[in-house]
């Protein structure tokens, strides 16, 4: 796997983002927001989205004049060799942690709600092998799978949310401000990194067919996943009430187990296959980002040989915590809180340094290229 592999177009690129970020409404992300913002979690998400536009916009502006560089190259160029490498190593640590924690959560979902008699370690091994293989095949294969799956996943998701909305009670959304203004704002500020995936997109920026596709794809995907997650949060409250939501780890899966469509009682059987493929795409993409970043930092060109090592580490670290259903969500929430200020400030500093260096003087001609 070399960095000279073919580039992907806007369709595949946008599909990858929509699946990677959009599937967060199906894991424990809603519960993280409900824990502090209660029934006003959807308002916190609006604030998170508004705040997230700032670092995403600054990041895109910086890449508009450095279209031949990836995120690690930019860190070294803008912050200097030493500080740039430190920042990139920090990014690698957080990225690898996200891969471990998020995959552990998905394994817990699968083992506790669908395949209850299958050992968690067996599910974890299958998940990591499939995702590692996808990462080894490269970004084009991940993008193609994402694009082929996207339509069917979104259609089944739309039907599930629509029927849940029909069964829900809109009165449960009130009072709108839930625990109070301060808790809503605090939740938004401390959980901004829910959208940190958009920052990590800089790692694959040179692998997109054009800067226009990189920019348009990011904002189009953002404009789709935000209303999607927002609607899901509102429906979860309408269906379960926030008092129940606080003790439900995975509200989406409880929702599809709860609803029925006429004589069809096992609605989850229609959604599960597409959700599993979306999970494979998401973690194959995370796996790929870790490989690319690791190779860039340590100047390893043939880094496909790292796949077995990283796979073993992910499985070992993912199954290591005792009572993972209680330990992992707490670790993930802590990581989101730590990463949030970094996600907001780093792109701002990158833009400021680029501005001081005079990199934007030829911005118009760079964007045309």
Coordinates of C-alpha atoms in Angstrom, one line a residue:
X1 CA 0.0 0.0 0.0
X2 CA 1.7 3.2 -1.2
X3 CA 0.6 6.7 -1.3
X4 CA 0.7 6.7 -5.1
X5 CA -2.5 4.6 -5.2
X6 CA -5.4 6.0 -7.3
X7 CA -7.4 8.9 -5.9
X8 CA -11.1 8.8 -5.0
X9 CA -13.8 11.1 -6.3
X10 CA -16.4 13.2 -4.4
X11 CA -19.0 10.4 -4.4
X12 CA -16.8 7.9 -2.5
X13 CA -15.3 10.6 -0.3
X14 CA -18.6 12.0 0.8
X15 CA -20.0 8.5 1.3
X16 CA -17.1 7.6 3.6
X17 CA -17.7 10.7 5.7
X18 CA -21.5 10.1 5.9
X19 CA -21.0 6.6 7.1
X20 CA -18.1 7.3 9.5
X21 CA -19.9 10.3 11.2
X22 CA -23.5 9.4 10.5
X23 CA -23.3 6.0 12.2
X24 CA -22.4 7.7 15.5
X25 CA -26.2 8.1 16.1
X26 CA -26.2 4.3 16.4
X27 CA -23.5 3.9 19.1
X28 CA -23.3 5.4 22.6
X29 CA -22.8 9.0 21.3
X30 CA -26.4 10.0 22.0
X31 CA -26.1 8.6 25.6
X32 CA -23.0 10.8 26.1
X33 CA -25.0 13.8 25.2
X34 CA -28.1 12.8 27.2
X35 CA -26.0 12.2 30.3
X36 CA -25.5 15.9 30.8
X37 CA -27.9 17.8 28.5
X38 CA -30.9 15.5 29.3
X39 CA -33.8 16.0 26.9
X40 CA -32.0 19.1 25.4
X41 CA -29.2 17.0 23.9
X42 CA -30.5 18.0 20.5
X43 CA -30.0 21.7 21.3
X44 CA -26.4 20.9 22.4
X45 CA -25.9 19.2 19.1
X46 CA -27.0 22.4 17.3
X47 CA -24.4 24.4 19.2
X48 CA -21.7 21.7 18.6
X49 CA -22.4 21.9 14.9
X50 CA -22.2 25.7 14.8
X51 CA -19.0 25.6 16.8
X52 CA -17.5 22.9 14.5
X53 CA -18.0 25.0 11.4
X54 CA -15.2 27.3 12.6
X55 CA -12.3 24.7 12.7
X56 CA -13.6 22.9 9.6
X57 CA -13.7 26.2 7.7
X58 CA -10.2 27.2 8.8
X59 CA -8.8 23.7 8.0
X60 CA -10.3 23.9 4.5
X61 CA -8.8 27.4 4.0
X62 CA -5.4 26.1 4.9
X63 CA -5.6 23.2 2.5
X64 CA -6.7 25.5 -0.3
X65 CA -3.1 26.8 -0.5
X66 CA -1.4 23.5 0.4
X67 CA -3.2 21.0 -1.8
X68 CA -0.1 18.8 -2.2
X69 CA 0.3 18.2 1.6
X70 CA -1.5 15.9 4.0
X71 CA -2.2 16.9 7.6
X72 CA 1.1 15.6 9.0
X73 CA 3.0 17.5 6.3
X74 CA 1.1 20.7 7.2
X75 CA 1.8 20.2 10.9
X76 CA 5.6 20.0 10.2
X77 CA 5.4 22.9 7.7
X78 CA 3.4 25.3 10.0
X79 CA 4.5 24.3 13.5
X80 CA 8.1 23.3 12.8
X81 CA 9.7 19.9 12.7
X82 CA 9.7 19.2 16.5
X83 CA 6.4 20.6 17.5
X84 CA 4.8 19.4 14.2
X85 CA 5.8 15.8 14.9
X86 CA 4.6 16.1 18.5
X87 CA 1.2 17.3 17.3
X88 CA 1.1 14.4 14.7
X89 CA 2.0 11.8 17.3
X90 CA -0.8 13.2 19.6
X91 CA -3.2 12.9 16.6
X92 CA -2.0 9.3 16.1
X93 CA -2.6 8.5 19.8
X94 CA -6.1 9.9 19.7
X95 CA -6.9 8.3 16.4
X96 CA -5.7 4.9 17.6
X97 CA -7.6 5.3 20.8
X98 CA -10.8 6.1 18.9
X99 CA -10.3 3.0 16.8
X100 CA -9.9 0.8 20.0
X101 CA -12.7 2.4 22.0
X102 CA -15.3 2.8 19.2
X103 CA -14.7 -0.8 17.9
X104 CA -15.0 -2.1 21.5
X105 CA -18.4 -0.4 21.8
X106 CA -19.6 -1.9 18.5
X107 CA -18.5 -5.3 19.7
X108 CA -20.5 -4.8 22.9
X109 CA -23.6 -3.8 20.8
X110 CA -23.3 -6.8 18.6
X111 CA -22.7 -9.3 21.5
X112 CA -25.2 -7.9 23.9
X113 CA -28.1 -7.2 21.6
X114 CA -27.9 -9.5 18.5
X115 CA -25.4 -12.4 18.9
X116 CA -25.7 -13.0 22.7
X117 CA -24.4 -16.5 22.6
X118 CA -21.3 -15.7 20.6
X119 CA -18.1 -14.8 22.6
X120 CA -17.1 -11.2 22.4
X121 CA -13.5 -12.1 21.5
X122 CA -14.8 -14.0 18.4
X123 CA -16.8 -11.0 17.3
X124 CA -13.9 -8.7 17.9
X125 CA -11.5 -10.9 15.8
X126 CA -13.9 -11.0 12.9
X127 CA -14.5 -7.2 13.0
X128 CA -10.8 -6.4 13.1
X129 CA -9.8 -8.9 10.4
X130 CA -12.5 -7.5 8.0
X131 CA -11.6 -3.9 8.8
X132 CA -7.8 -4.6 8.6
X133 CA -8.3 -6.3 5.2
X134 CA -10.3 -3.3 4.0
X135 CA -7.7 -0.9 5.2
X136 CA -5.0 -2.9 3.4
X137 CA -6.9 -2.9 0.1
X138 CA -6.8 0.9 0.2
X139 CA -9.0 4.0 0.1
X140 CA -10.5 3.3 -3.2
X141 CA -12.0 0.0 -2.0
X142 CA -13.3 1.6 1.2
X143 CA -14.8 4.4 -0.8
X144 CA -16.5 2.1 -3.3
X145 CA -18.0 0.0 -0.5
X146 CA -19.2 3.1 1.2
X147 CA -20.9 4.4 -1.9
X148 CA -22.6 1.1 -2.7
X149 CA -23.9 0.8 0.9
X150 CA -24.9 4.5 1.5
X151 CA -28.3 4.5 -0.3
X152 CA -29.6 1.4 1.3
X153 CA -28.4 2.3 4.8
X154 CA -30.0 5.8 4.6
X155 CA -33.3 4.4 3.3
X156 CA -33.6 1.8 6.1
X157 CA -32.5 4.5 8.6
X158 CA -35.2 6.9 7.3
X159 CA -37.9 4.2 7.7
X160 CA -36.8 3.3 11.2
X161 CA -36.8 6.9 12.3
X162 CA -40.1 7.7 10.6
X163 CA -41.9 4.8 12.4
X164 CA -40.3 5.7 15.7
X165 CA -41.4 9.3 15.3
X166 CA -45.0 8.0 14.7
X167 CA -44.9 6.0 17.9
X168 CA -43.2 8.8 19.9
X169 CA -44.7 11.5 22.1
X170 CA -43.7 15.1 21.1
X171 CA -44.6 16.4 24.6
X172 CA -41.5 14.6 26.0
X173 CA -39.2 17.1 24.3
X174 CA -40.4 19.8 26.7
X175 CA -39.1 21.7 28.6
X176 CA -36.8 22.7 25.7
X177 CA -34.0 23.9 28.0
X178 CA -33.9 20.8 30.0
X179 CA -31.3 21.0 32.8
X180 CA -30.6 24.7 32.0
X181 CA -28.7 26.9 29.6
X182 CA -25.3 26.3 31.3
X183 CA -25.5 22.5 31.1
X184 CA -26.5 22.7 27.4
X185 CA -23.6 25.0 26.6
X186 CA -21.1 23.0 28.7
X187 CA -22.1 19.8 26.9
X188 CA -21.6 21.5 23.6
X189 CA -18.2 22.8 24.5
X190 CA -16.9 19.6 26.0
X191 CA -18.3 17.2 23.3
X192 CA -17.3 19.1 20.1
X193 CA -14.9 16.4 19.1
X194 CA -17.9 14.3 18.0
X195 CA -17.1 15.8 14.7
X196 CA -13.3 15.5 15.0
X197 CA -13.5 13.1 12.0
X198 CA -13.6 16.2 9.8
X199 CA -10.2 17.2 11.2
X200 CA -8.7 13.8 10.4
X201 CA -9.9 14.1 6.8
X202 CA -6.8 16.2 6.2
X203 CA -4.8 13.0 6.3
X204 CA -6.3 11.9 3.0
X205 CA -6.6 15.4 1.4
X206 CA -4.0 14.6 -1.3
X207 CA -5.9 11.4 -2.2
X208 CA -9.0 13.2 -3.2
X209 CA -9.2 13.9 -7.0
X210 CA -9.4 17.7 -6.5
X211 CA -9.4 20.4 -3.8
X212 CA -12.9 21.3 -4.9
X213 CA -14.1 17.8 -4.2
X214 CA -12.3 17.8 -0.8
X215 CA -14.1 21.0 0.2
X216 CA -17.5 20.3 -1.3
X217 CA -17.6 16.7 0.0
X218 CA -16.8 17.8 3.6
X219 CA -19.5 20.5 3.8
X220 CA -22.1 18.4 2.0
X221 CA -21.5 15.5 4.3
X222 CA -21.6 17.9 7.3
X223 CA -24.9 19.3 6.1
X224 CA -26.4 15.8 5.9
X225 CA -25.1 14.1 9.1
X226 CA -26.0 17.0 11.4
X227 CA -29.7 17.1 10.7
X228 CA -29.6 13.3 10.7
X229 CA -28.2 13.0 14.2
X230 CA -30.3 15.9 15.4
X231 CA -33.5 14.2 14.3
X232 CA -32.4 10.9 15.9
X233 CA -31.8 12.6 19.2
X234 CA -35.2 14.2 19.2
X235 CA -36.9 10.9 18.3
X236 CA -35.0 9.0 21.1
X237 CA -36.4 11.5 23.7
X238 CA -39.9 11.2 22.2
X239 CA -39.8 7.5 22.3
X240 CA -38.1 6.8 25.6
X241 CA -38.1 10.0 27.6
X242 CA -34.8 11.3 29.0
X243 CA -35.3 9.5 32.3
X244 CA -35.1 6.2 30.5
X245 CA -32.5 7.4 28.0
X246 CA -30.0 7.9 30.8
X247 CA -29.9 4.2 31.5
X248 CA -30.1 3.0 27.9
X249 CA -26.6 2.6 26.4
X250 CA -27.6 2.2 22.8
X251 CA -30.9 4.0 22.2
X252 CA -30.9 3.4 18.4
X253 CA -30.8 -0.4 18.8
X254 CA -33.4 -0.3 21.5
X255 CA -35.5 1.7 19.2
X256 CA -35.4 -0.8 16.3
X257 CA -36.0 -3.6 18.7
X258 CA -39.0 -1.7 20.0
X259 CA -40.8 -0.7 16.9
X260 CA -42.9 -2.9 14.6
X261 CA -44.3 -2.4 11.1
X262 CA -47.6 -4.2 10.7
X263 CA -47.0 -7.9 10.8
X264 CA -43.2 -7.3 10.7
X265 CA -42.0 -7.4 14.3
X266 CA -38.3 -8.1 13.7
X267 CA -37.4 -4.8 12.0
X268 CA -33.8 -5.1 13.1
X269 CA -33.3 -7.8 10.6
X270 CA -33.7 -5.3 7.8
X271 CA -31.3 -2.8 9.2
X272 CA -28.7 -5.0 10.8
X273 CA -26.9 -6.1 7.5
X274 CA -26.5 -2.5 6.3
X275 CA -25.4 -1.3 9.7
X276 CA -22.8 -4.0 9.9
X277 CA -21.4 -3.0 6.5
X278 CA -21.4 0.6 7.6
X279 CA -19.5 -0.4 10.8
X280 CA -16.9 -2.2 8.7
X281 CA -16.5 0.8 6.4
X282 CA -16.1 3.1 9.4
X283 CA -13.4 1.1 11.1
X284 CA -11.6 0.2 7.9
X285 CA -11.4 3.9 7.3
X286 CA -10.2 4.6 10.9
X287 CA -7.7 1.8 10.4
X288 CA -6.5 3.3 7.2
X289 CA -6.1 6.7 8.7
X290 CA -3.9 5.2 11.5
X291 CA -1.8 3.4 9.0
X292 CA -1.3 6.5 6.8
X293 CA -0.5 8.7 9.8
X294 CA 1.9 6.2 11.3
X295 CA 3.7 5.7 8.0
X296 CA 4.0 9.5 7.5
X297 CA 5.4 10.2 11.0
X298 CA 7.9 7.3 10.9
X299 CA 8.6 7.5 7.2
X300 CA 7.5 4.0 6.4
X301 CA 6.5 3.5 2.8
X302 CA 5.4 -0.2 2.9
X303 CA 3.2 0.1 5.9
X304 CA 0.7 -2.6 5.0
X305 CA 3.0 -4.9 7.0
X306 CA 1.8 -3.0 10.1
X307 CA -1.8 -4.3 9.7
X308 CA -1.3 -7.6 11.7
X309 CA 0.5 -5.7 14.5
X310 CA -2.1 -3.0 14.8
X311 CA -4.9 -5.6 14.6
X312 CA -3.5 -7.5 17.5
X313 CA -3.1 -4.4 19.6
X314 CA -6.7 -3.3 18.9
X315 CA -8.1 -6.6 19.9
X316 CA -5.9 -6.9 23.0
X317 CA -6.7 -3.3 24.2
X318 CA -10.3 -3.6 23.3
X319 CA -11.0 -6.7 25.3
X320 CA -8.6 -5.9 28.2
X321 CA -10.9 -3.7 30.3
X322 CA -13.1 -5.6 32.7
X323 CA -16.8 -4.8 32.5
X324 CA -16.3 -3.2 29.1
X325 CA -19.9 -2.1 28.8
X326 CA -19.3 0.3 31.8
X327 CA -15.6 1.1 31.4
X328 CA -15.3 1.8 27.7
X329 CA -18.1 4.5 27.5
X330 CA -16.5 6.4 30.4
X331 CA -13.1 6.3 28.7
X332 CA -14.6 7.4 25.4
X333 CA -16.4 10.3 27.1
X334 CA -13.2 11.4 28.7
X335 CA -11.4 11.2 25.4
X336 CA -14.1 13.4 23.7
X337 CA -13.7 16.0 26.4
X338 CA -9.9 16.1 26.0
X339 CA -10.0 16.2 22.3
X340 CA -12.6 18.9 21.9
X341 CA -10.4 22.0 22.6
X342 CA -7.7 20.5 20.3
X343 CA -10.2 20.0 17.5
X344 CA -11.4 23.6 17.8
X345 CA -8.0 25.4 18.4
X346 CA -5.5 23.5 16.1
X347 CA -7.1 24.5 12.8
X348 CA -7.4 28.1 14.0
X349 CA -3.7 28.2 14.9
X350 CA -2.9 26.6 11.5
X351 CA -4.8 29.2 9.7
X352 CA -3.2 32.0 11.8
X353 CA 0.3 30.8 11.2
X354 CA -0.3 30.3 7.5
X355 CA -1.7 33.9 7.4
X356 CA 1.3 35.3 9.1
X357 CA 3.6 33.4 6.8
X358 CA 1.9 34.9 3.8
X359 CA 0.7 31.6 2.4
X360 CA -2.7 33.0 1.3
X361 CA -1.2 35.6 -1.1
X362 CA -1.6 33.2 -4.0
X363 CA -4.8 31.6 -2.7
X364 CA -6.8 32.3 -5.9
X365 CA -4.3 30.7 -8.3
X366 CA -3.8 27.7 -5.9
X367 CA -7.6 27.0 -5.8
X368 CA -7.8 27.1 -9.6
X369 CA -5.1 24.4 -9.7

